[in-house]
Amino acid sequence: MSAEPVAEEPEAEDRTRFAGVLRFYELAKHQEWQVRDVPWGQMPPVPEGKGSPQRQARRRDVWRSVVMQQLQADIIACEMAAQLLNAAPDPEARLYYSTMVQDESRHTEAWLKLIAQVGGEGERDPHLDALGRMFLEADTLEEKIFLMQVFFERLIIPRFRLIARSSRGTILEDICNRLAIDDGIHHGSGMAYERILLERAPKQVKGQLIEAANRMLPEFAEHALWRPKAREMIGSLMEARDRERLKTELNHGVRLARSLGLDVSEVQLPF
Ligand SMILES: [Fe+2]
Ligand SMILES: [Fe+2]
């Protein structure tokens, strides 16, 4: 027998903490759909307008701008999901993010096909680009998850429901319903992983999250209320109602942050 001391086995890390994240991986695989599952050609791409050809063209421009905003958001989401996959150190989270990269890419594919049917790409929402830069340039993994999955993907779900309700019997409705489910999973997984990361994060990281929320929320509000030229007229009619709805949504976001154990007393809501 050797007199060498037996090298002590490094204690196996307790991975049961990651069971929640792994559950979202299973859920994502279960919910996975294909762009060919969308009933292309069996229903109109977006609601068809009535009245004069000019009126119909105006209506189509409005819907085109709705689709454009979602396409823009999902292209940014592709880059963001790829960053999360690269930055996450935990195997369970990496497995999960590999599905999120596929989801955001599939969303983009669906929007690209849809926008081709309604006149092609249009005006970009500058606030969405600003939000994208905020996510992509955030310093820590905790901050990226917080901005993207805890806030953005949660705040976007009621918008999908709203668009779906006003576009019954169209391809747009079908896609919005699928994306509301997918983003529910993206949000849930982010909450589960962020909770684990914050258990070990230094206090300073948590403080950064509150600062990041204060930078993000006003920009998100601008994004939610932004109307391209095509929608300006309708925009002003809807703005009061939109503001009310947005206020409720942002308050919900703050409650979520509190449920992660963050001190949200310093969060300033834009209204
Ligand atoms: Fe997406
Ligand atoms: Fe998403």
PDB file of N, CA and C in Angstrom, residues 174-251:
ATOM      1  N   ASP A 174     -51.739  33.589 -34.935  1.00  0.00           N
ATOM      2  CA  ASP A 174     -51.136  32.280 -34.679  1.00  0.00           C
ATOM      3  C   ASP A 174     -49.711  32.421 -34.126  1.00  0.00           C
ATOM      4  N   ILE A 175     -48.922  33.290 -34.762  1.00  0.00           N
ATOM      5  CA  ILE A 175     -47.528  33.464 -34.313  1.00  0.00           C
ATOM      6  C   ILE A 175     -47.490  34.085 -32.915  1.00  0.00           C
ATOM      7  N   CYS A 176     -48.338  35.090 -32.691  1.00  0.00           N
ATOM      8  CA  CYS A 176     -48.335  35.754 -31.373  1.00  0.00           C
ATOM      9  C   CYS A 176     -48.678  34.774 -30.259  1.00  0.00           C
ATOM     10  N   ASN A 177     -49.623  33.877 -30.502  1.00  0.00           N
ATOM     11  CA  ASN A 177     -49.979  32.889 -29.479  1.00  0.00           C
ATOM     12  C   ASN A 177     -48.804  31.965 -29.180  1.00  0.00           C
ATOM     13  N   ARG A 178     -48.087  31.561 -30.216  1.00  0.00           N
ATOM     14  CA  ARG A 178     -46.920  30.695 -30.001  1.00  0.00           C
ATOM     15  C   ARG A 178     -45.838  31.435 -29.212  1.00  0.00           C
ATOM     16  N   LEU A 179     -45.629  32.694 -29.565  1.00  0.00           N
ATOM     17  CA  LEU A 179     -44.550  33.445 -28.915  1.00  0.00           C
ATOM     18  C   LEU A 179     -44.871  33.797 -27.464  1.00  0.00           C
ATOM     19  N   ALA A 180     -46.169  33.984 -27.176  1.00  0.00           N
ATOM     20  CA  ALA A 180     -46.544  34.269 -25.781  1.00  0.00           C
ATOM     21  C   ALA A 180     -46.156  33.080 -24.902  1.00  0.00           C
ATOM     22  N   ILE A 181     -46.366  31.867 -25.416  1.00  0.00           N
ATOM     23  CA  ILE A 181     -45.994  30.660 -24.650  1.00  0.00           C
ATOM     24  C   ILE A 181     -44.471  30.565 -24.527  1.00  0.00           C
ATOM     25  N   ASP A 182     -43.776  30.727 -25.653  1.00  0.00           N
ATOM     26  CA  ASP A 182     -42.306  30.626 -25.627  1.00  0.00           C
ATOM     27  C   ASP A 182     -41.706  31.644 -24.665  1.00  0.00           C
ATOM     28  N   ASP A 183     -42.181  32.887 -24.734  1.00  0.00           N
ATOM     29  CA  ASP A 183     -41.586  33.909 -23.874  1.00  0.00           C
ATOM     30  C   ASP A 183     -41.965  33.695 -22.411  1.00  0.00           C
ATOM     31  N   GLY A 184     -43.081  33.009 -22.173  1.00  0.00           N
ATOM     32  CA  GLY A 184     -43.400  32.610 -20.802  1.00  0.00           C
ATOM     33  C   GLY A 184     -42.316  31.680 -20.263  1.00  0.00           C
ATOM     34  N   ILE A 185     -41.851  30.759 -21.108  1.00  0.00           N
ATOM     35  CA  ILE A 185     -40.777  29.838 -20.709  1.00  0.00           C
ATOM     36  C   ILE A 185     -39.449  30.603 -20.555  1.00  0.00           C
ATOM     37  N   HIS A 186     -39.190  31.519 -21.496  1.00  0.00           N
ATOM     38  CA  HIS A 186     -37.937  32.295 -21.405  1.00  0.00           C
ATOM     39  C   HIS A 186     -37.893  33.085 -20.096  1.00  0.00           C
ATOM     40  N   HIS A 187     -39.025  33.672 -19.772  1.00  0.00           N
ATOM     41  CA  HIS A 187     -39.098  34.459 -18.539  1.00  0.00           C
ATOM     42  C   HIS A 187     -38.946  33.548 -17.304  1.00  0.00           C
ATOM     43  N   GLY A 188     -39.698  32.452 -17.287  1.00  0.00           N
ATOM     44  CA  GLY A 188     -39.662  31.551 -16.127  1.00  0.00           C
ATOM     45  C   GLY A 188     -38.267  30.994 -15.878  1.00  0.00           C
ATOM     46  N   SER A 189     -37.583  30.617 -16.949  1.00  0.00           N
ATOM     47  CA  SER A 189     -36.241  30.054 -16.790  1.00  0.00           C
ATOM     48  C   SER A 189     -35.278  31.121 -16.266  1.00  0.00           C
ATOM     49  N   GLY A 190     -35.440  32.350 -16.754  1.00  0.00           N
ATOM     50  CA  GLY A 190     -34.583  33.445 -16.288  1.00  0.00           C
ATOM     51  C   GLY A 190     -34.787  33.706 -14.812  1.00  0.00           C
ATOM     52  N   MET A 191     -36.043  33.665 -14.358  1.00  0.00           N
ATOM     53  CA  MET A 191     -36.336  33.861 -12.931  1.00  0.00           C
ATOM     54  C   MET A 191     -35.647  32.752 -12.115  1.00  0.00           C
ATOM     55  N   ALA A 192     -35.784  31.510 -12.591  1.00  0.00           N
ATOM     56  CA  ALA A 192     -35.215  30.369 -11.852  1.00  0.00           C
ATOM     57  C   ALA A 192     -33.690  30.477 -11.757  1.00  0.00           C
ATOM     58  N   TYR A 193     -33.048  30.830 -12.857  1.00  0.00           N
ATOM     59  CA  TYR A 193     -31.584  30.882 -12.872  1.00  0.00           C
ATOM     60  C   TYR A 193     -31.078  32.109 -12.102  1.00  0.00           C
ATOM     61  N   GLU A 194     -31.761  33.238 -12.303  1.00  0.00           N
ATOM     62  CA  GLU A 194     -31.333  34.464 -11.618  1.00  0.00           C
ATOM     63  C   GLU A 194     -31.374  34.274 -10.099  1.00  0.00           C
ATOM     64  N   ARG A 195     -32.384  33.570  -9.630  1.00  0.00           N
ATOM     65  CA  ARG A 195     -32.515  33.339  -8.189  1.00  0.00           C
ATOM     66  C   ARG A 195     -31.279  32.600  -7.655  1.00  0.00           C
ATOM     67  N   ILE A 196     -30.829  31.589  -8.412  1.00  0.00           N
ATOM     68  CA  ILE A 196     -29.639  30.823  -8.001  1.00  0.00           C
ATOM     69  C   ILE A 196     -28.397  31.716  -8.029  1.00  0.00           C
ATOM     70  N   LEU A 197     -28.256  32.481  -9.116  1.00  0.00           N
ATOM     71  CA  LEU A 197     -27.064  33.330  -9.247  1.00  0.00           C
ATOM     72  C   LEU A 197     -27.004  34.380  -8.135  1.00  0.00           C
ATOM     73  N   LEU A 198     -28.162  34.931  -7.778  1.00  0.00           N
ATOM     74  CA  LEU A 198     -28.166  36.006  -6.782  1.00  0.00           C
ATOM     75  C   LEU A 198     -27.893  35.506  -5.365  1.00  0.00           C
ATOM     76  N   GLU A 199     -28.106  34.203  -5.136  1.00  0.00           N
ATOM     77  CA  GLU A 199     -27.775  33.651  -3.808  1.00  0.00           C
ATOM     78  C   GLU A 199     -26.305  33.865  -3.494  1.00  0.00           C
ATOM     79  N   ARG A 200     -25.473  33.858  -4.548  1.00  0.00           N
ATOM     80  CA  ARG A 200     -24.031  33.952  -4.329  1.00  0.00           C
ATOM     81  C   ARG A 200     -23.456  35.285  -4.763  1.00  0.00           C
ATOM     82  N   ALA A 201     -24.281  36.131  -5.350  1.00  0.00           N
ATOM     83  CA  ALA A 201     -23.750  37.385  -5.900  1.00  0.00           C
ATOM     84  C   ALA A 201     -23.446  38.375  -4.780  1.00  0.00           C
ATOM     85  N   PRO A 202     -22.335  39.124  -4.927  1.00  0.00           N
ATOM     86  CA  PRO A 202     -22.040  40.162  -3.942  1.00  0.00           C
ATOM     87  C   PRO A 202     -23.101  41.271  -3.987  1.00  0.00           C
ATOM     88  N   LYS A 203     -23.181  41.996  -2.887  1.00  0.00           N
ATOM     89  CA  LYS A 203     -24.203  43.034  -2.735  1.00  0.00           C
ATOM     90  C   LYS A 203     -24.141  44.062  -3.861  1.00  0.00           C
ATOM     91  N   GLN A 204     -22.907  44.310  -4.290  1.00  0.00           N
ATOM     92  CA  GLN A 204     -22.682  45.333  -5.307  1.00  0.00           C
ATOM     93  C   GLN A 204     -23.371  44.958  -6.626  1.00  0.00           C
ATOM     94  N   VAL A 205     -23.380  43.644  -6.952  1.00  0.00           N
ATOM     95  CA  VAL A 205     -24.055  43.196  -8.179  1.00  0.00           C
ATOM     96  C   VAL A 205     -25.553  43.492  -8.086  1.00  0.00           C
ATOM     97  N   LYS A 206     -26.127  43.258  -6.901  1.00  0.00           N
ATOM     98  CA  LYS A 206     -27.560  43.526  -6.729  1.00  0.00           C
ATOM     99  C   LYS A 206     -27.874  45.013  -6.896  1.00  0.00           C
ATOM    100  N   GLY A 207     -26.987  45.851  -6.391  1.00  0.00           N
ATOM    101  CA  GLY A 207     -27.159  47.294  -6.549  1.00  0.00           C
ATOM    102  C   GLY A 207     -27.143  47.687  -8.015  1.00  0.00           C
ATOM    103  N   GLN A 208     -26.254  47.031  -8.781  1.00  0.00           N
ATOM    104  CA  GLN A 208     -26.168  47.306 -10.226  1.00  0.00           C
ATOM    105  C   GLN A 208     -27.477  46.966 -10.930  1.00  0.00           C
ATOM    106  N   LEU A 209     -28.150  45.931 -10.435  1.00  0.00           N
ATOM    107  CA  LEU A 209     -29.398  45.519 -11.080  1.00  0.00           C
ATOM    108  C   LEU A 209     -30.461  46.603 -10.944  1.00  0.00           C
ATOM    109  N   ILE A 210     -30.510  47.217  -9.765  1.00  0.00           N
ATOM    110  CA  ILE A 210     -31.492  48.282  -9.559  1.00  0.00           C
ATOM    111  C   ILE A 210     -31.183  49.469 -10.479  1.00  0.00           C
ATOM    112  N   GLU A 211     -29.887  49.795 -10.579  1.00  0.00           N
ATOM    113  CA  GLU A 211     -29.497  50.880 -11.496  1.00  0.00           C
ATOM    114  C   GLU A 211     -29.889  50.541 -12.925  1.00  0.00           C
ATOM    115  N   ALA A 212     -29.662  49.278 -13.308  1.00  0.00           N
ATOM    116  CA  ALA A 212     -29.985  48.848 -14.674  1.00  0.00           C
ATOM    117  C   ALA A 212     -31.490  48.951 -14.911  1.00  0.00           C
ATOM    118  N   ALA A 213     -32.289  48.560 -13.915  1.00  0.00           N
ATOM    119  CA  ALA A 213     -33.744  48.667 -14.063  1.00  0.00           C
ATOM    120  C   ALA A 213     -34.146  50.116 -14.257  1.00  0.00           C
ATOM    121  N   ASN A 214     -33.493  51.021 -13.543  1.00  0.00           N
ATOM    122  CA  ASN A 214     -33.828  52.438 -13.677  1.00  0.00           C
ATOM    123  C   ASN A 214     -33.446  53.012 -15.034  1.00  0.00           C
ATOM    124  N   ARG A 215     -32.444  52.413 -15.655  1.00  0.00           N
ATOM    125  CA  ARG A 215     -32.098  52.836 -17.020  1.00  0.00           C
ATOM    126  C   ARG A 215     -33.062  52.225 -18.023  1.00  0.00           C
ATOM    127  N   MET A 216     -33.461  50.981 -17.745  1.00  0.00           N
ATOM    128  CA  MET A 216     -34.256  50.255 -18.729  1.00  0.00           C
ATOM    129  C   MET A 216     -35.726  50.665 -18.764  1.00  0.00           C
ATOM    130  N   LEU A 217     -36.340  50.854 -17.598  1.00  0.00           N
ATOM    131  CA  LEU A 217     -37.792  51.054 -17.560  1.00  0.00           C
ATOM    132  C   LEU A 217     -38.276  52.259 -18.385  1.00  0.00           C
ATOM    133  N   PRO A 218     -37.612  53.424 -18.281  1.00  0.00           N
ATOM    134  CA  PRO A 218     -38.067  54.546 -19.120  1.00  0.00           C
ATOM    135  C   PRO A 218     -37.951  54.230 -20.617  1.00  0.00           C
ATOM    136  N   GLU A 219     -36.881  53.517 -20.981  1.00  0.00           N
ATOM    137  CA  GLU A 219     -36.688  53.181 -22.397  1.00  0.00           C
ATOM    138  C   GLU A 219     -37.758  52.183 -22.842  1.00  0.00           C
ATOM    139  N   PHE A 220     -38.095  51.244 -21.958  1.00  0.00           N
ATOM    140  CA  PHE A 220     -39.146  50.289 -22.303  1.00  0.00           C
ATOM    141  C   PHE A 220     -40.480  51.019 -22.491  1.00  0.00           C
ATOM    142  N   ALA A 221     -40.745  51.996 -21.625  1.00  0.00           N
ATOM    143  CA  ALA A 221     -41.984  52.767 -21.737  1.00  0.00           C
ATOM    144  C   ALA A 221     -42.031  53.489 -23.086  1.00  0.00           C
ATOM    145  N   GLU A 222     -40.909  54.094 -23.491  1.00  0.00           N
ATOM    146  CA  GLU A 222     -40.846  54.781 -24.793  1.00  0.00           C
ATOM    147  C   GLU A 222     -41.105  53.795 -25.928  1.00  0.00           C
ATOM    148  N   HIS A 223     -40.504  52.614 -25.781  1.00  0.00           N
ATOM    149  CA  HIS A 223     -40.678  51.577 -26.805  1.00  0.00           C
ATOM    150  C   HIS A 223     -42.149  51.167 -26.907  1.00  0.00           C
ATOM    151  N   ALA A 224     -42.781  50.957 -25.742  1.00  0.00           N
ATOM    152  CA  ALA A 224     -44.170  50.495 -25.744  1.00  0.00           C
ATOM    153  C   ALA A 224     -45.110  51.551 -26.338  1.00  0.00           C
ATOM    154  N   LEU A 225     -44.757  52.812 -26.184  1.00  0.00           N
ATOM    155  CA  LEU A 225     -45.650  53.879 -26.656  1.00  0.00           C
ATOM    156  C   LEU A 225     -45.234  54.406 -28.025  1.00  0.00           C
ATOM    157  N   TRP A 226     -44.113  53.929 -28.540  1.00  0.00           N
ATOM    158  CA  TRP A 226     -43.595  54.433 -29.816  1.00  0.00           C
ATOM    159  C   TRP A 226     -44.506  54.036 -30.969  1.00  0.00           C
ATOM    160  N   ARG A 227     -44.738  54.972 -31.883  1.00  0.00           N
ATOM    161  CA  ARG A 227     -45.496  54.663 -33.085  1.00  0.00           C
ATOM    162  C   ARG A 227     -44.730  55.169 -34.301  1.00  0.00           C
ATOM    163  N   PRO A 228     -44.517  54.307 -35.295  1.00  0.00           N
ATOM    164  CA  PRO A 228     -43.899  54.800 -36.525  1.00  0.00           C
ATOM    165  C   PRO A 228     -44.889  55.698 -37.240  1.00  0.00           C
ATOM    166  N   LYS A 229     -44.443  56.358 -38.280  1.00  0.00           N
ATOM    167  CA  LYS A 229     -45.318  57.285 -39.021  1.00  0.00           C
ATOM    168  C   LYS A 229     -46.648  56.613 -39.353  1.00  0.00           C
ATOM    169  N   ALA A 230     -46.562  55.324 -39.756  1.00  0.00           N
ATOM    170  CA  ALA A 230     -47.773  54.617 -40.186  1.00  0.00           C
ATOM    171  C   ALA A 230     -48.822  54.517 -39.088  1.00  0.00           C
ATOM    172  N   ARG A 231     -48.387  54.549 -37.842  1.00  0.00           N
ATOM    173  CA  ARG A 231     -49.341  54.339 -36.748  1.00  0.00           C
ATOM    174  C   ARG A 231     -49.559  55.583 -35.900  1.00  0.00           C
ATOM    175  N   GLU A 232     -48.974  56.714 -36.321  1.00  0.00           N
ATOM    176  CA  GLU A 232     -49.043  57.905 -35.487  1.00  0.00           C
ATOM    177  C   GLU A 232     -50.474  58.291 -35.143  1.00  0.00           C
ATOM    178  N   MET A 233     -51.349  58.270 -36.175  1.00  0.00           N
ATOM    179  CA  MET A 233     -52.725  58.717 -35.982  1.00  0.00           C
ATOM    180  C   MET A 233     -53.446  57.839 -34.957  1.00  0.00           C
ATOM    181  N   ILE A 234     -53.355  56.539 -35.161  1.00  0.00           N
ATOM    182  CA  ILE A 234     -54.006  55.607 -34.245  1.00  0.00           C
ATOM    183  C   ILE A 234     -53.343  55.697 -32.877  1.00  0.00           C
ATOM    184  N   GLY A 235     -52.027  55.949 -32.927  1.00  0.00           N
ATOM    185  CA  GLY A 235     -51.262  56.032 -31.687  1.00  0.00           C
ATOM    186  C   GLY A 235     -51.835  57.013 -30.703  1.00  0.00           C
ATOM    187  N   SER A 236     -52.136  58.227 -31.148  1.00  0.00           N
ATOM    188  CA  SER A 236     -52.583  59.241 -30.196  1.00  0.00           C
ATOM    189  C   SER A 236     -53.942  58.877 -29.603  1.00  0.00           C
ATOM    190  N   LEU A 237     -54.766  58.171 -30.378  1.00  0.00           N
ATOM    191  CA  LEU A 237     -56.070  57.750 -29.857  1.00  0.00           C
ATOM    192  C   LEU A 237     -55.913  56.737 -28.726  1.00  0.00           C
ATOM    193  N   MET A 238     -54.883  55.904 -28.853  1.00  0.00           N
ATOM    194  CA  MET A 238     -54.753  54.807 -27.905  1.00  0.00           C
ATOM    195  C   MET A 238     -53.850  55.122 -26.725  1.00  0.00           C
ATOM    196  N   GLU A 239     -53.208  56.298 -26.778  1.00  0.00           N
ATOM    197  CA  GLU A 239     -52.126  56.496 -25.831  1.00  0.00           C
ATOM    198  C   GLU A 239     -52.556  56.441 -24.366  1.00  0.00           C
ATOM    199  N   ALA A 240     -53.687  57.043 -24.023  1.00  0.00           N
ATOM    200  CA  ALA A 240     -54.106  57.063 -22.617  1.00  0.00           C
ATOM    201  C   ALA A 240     -54.276  55.644 -22.096  1.00  0.00           C
ATOM    202  N   ARG A 241     -54.947  54.814 -22.903  1.00  0.00           N
ATOM    203  CA  ARG A 241     -55.174  53.436 -22.493  1.00  0.00           C
ATOM    204  C   ARG A 241     -53.852  52.663 -22.403  1.00  0.00           C
ATOM    205  N   ASP A 242     -52.990  52.921 -23.375  1.00  0.00           N
ATOM    206  CA  ASP A 242     -51.683  52.258 -23.385  1.00  0.00           C
ATOM    207  C   ASP A 242     -50.883  52.600 -22.139  1.00  0.00           C
ATOM    208  N   ARG A 243     -50.935  53.864 -21.736  1.00  0.00           N
ATOM    209  CA  ARG A 243     -50.186  54.294 -20.547  1.00  0.00           C
ATOM    210  C   ARG A 243     -50.680  53.572 -19.297  1.00  0.00           C
ATOM    211  N   GLU A 244     -52.007  53.480 -19.185  1.00  0.00           N
ATOM    212  CA  GLU A 244     -52.587  52.785 -18.028  1.00  0.00           C
ATOM    213  C   GLU A 244     -52.086  51.347 -17.961  1.00  0.00           C
ATOM    214  N   ARG A 245     -52.181  50.678 -19.131  1.00  0.00           N
ATOM    215  CA  ARG A 245     -51.800  49.273 -19.198  1.00  0.00           C
ATOM    216  C   ARG A 245     -50.317  49.109 -18.861  1.00  0.00           C
ATOM    217  N   LEU A 246     -49.529  50.009 -19.418  1.00  0.00           N
ATOM    218  CA  LEU A 246     -48.090  49.936 -19.215  1.00  0.00           C
ATOM    219  C   LEU A 246     -47.727  50.093 -17.738  1.00  0.00           C
ATOM    220  N   LYS A 247     -48.436  50.993 -17.075  1.00  0.00           N
ATOM    221  CA  LYS A 247     -48.181  51.225 -15.652  1.00  0.00           C
ATOM    222  C   LYS A 247     -48.378  49.928 -14.854  1.00  0.00           C
ATOM    223  N   THR A 248     -49.472  49.227 -15.163  1.00  0.00           N
ATOM    224  CA  THR A 248     -49.749  47.953 -14.481  1.00  0.00           C
ATOM    225  C   THR A 248     -48.619  46.963 -14.750  1.00  0.00           C
ATOM    226  N   GLU A 249     -48.181  46.902 -16.010  1.00  0.00           N
ATOM    227  CA  GLU A 249     -47.138  45.941 -16.376  1.00  0.00           C
ATOM    228  C   GLU A 249     -45.821  46.252 -15.666  1.00  0.00           C
ATOM    229  N   LEU A 250     -45.459  47.530 -15.634  1.00  0.00           N
ATOM    230  CA  LEU A 250     -44.183  47.898 -15.023  1.00  0.00           C
ATOM    231  C   LEU A 250     -44.211  47.613 -13.525  1.00  0.00           C
ATOM    232  N   ASN A 251     -45.354  47.867 -12.901  1.00  0.00           N
ATOM    233  CA  ASN A 251     -45.499  47.558 -11.476  1.00  0.00           C
ATOM    234  C   ASN A 251     -45.291  46.073 -11.223  1.00  0.00           C
TER     235      ASN A 251
END
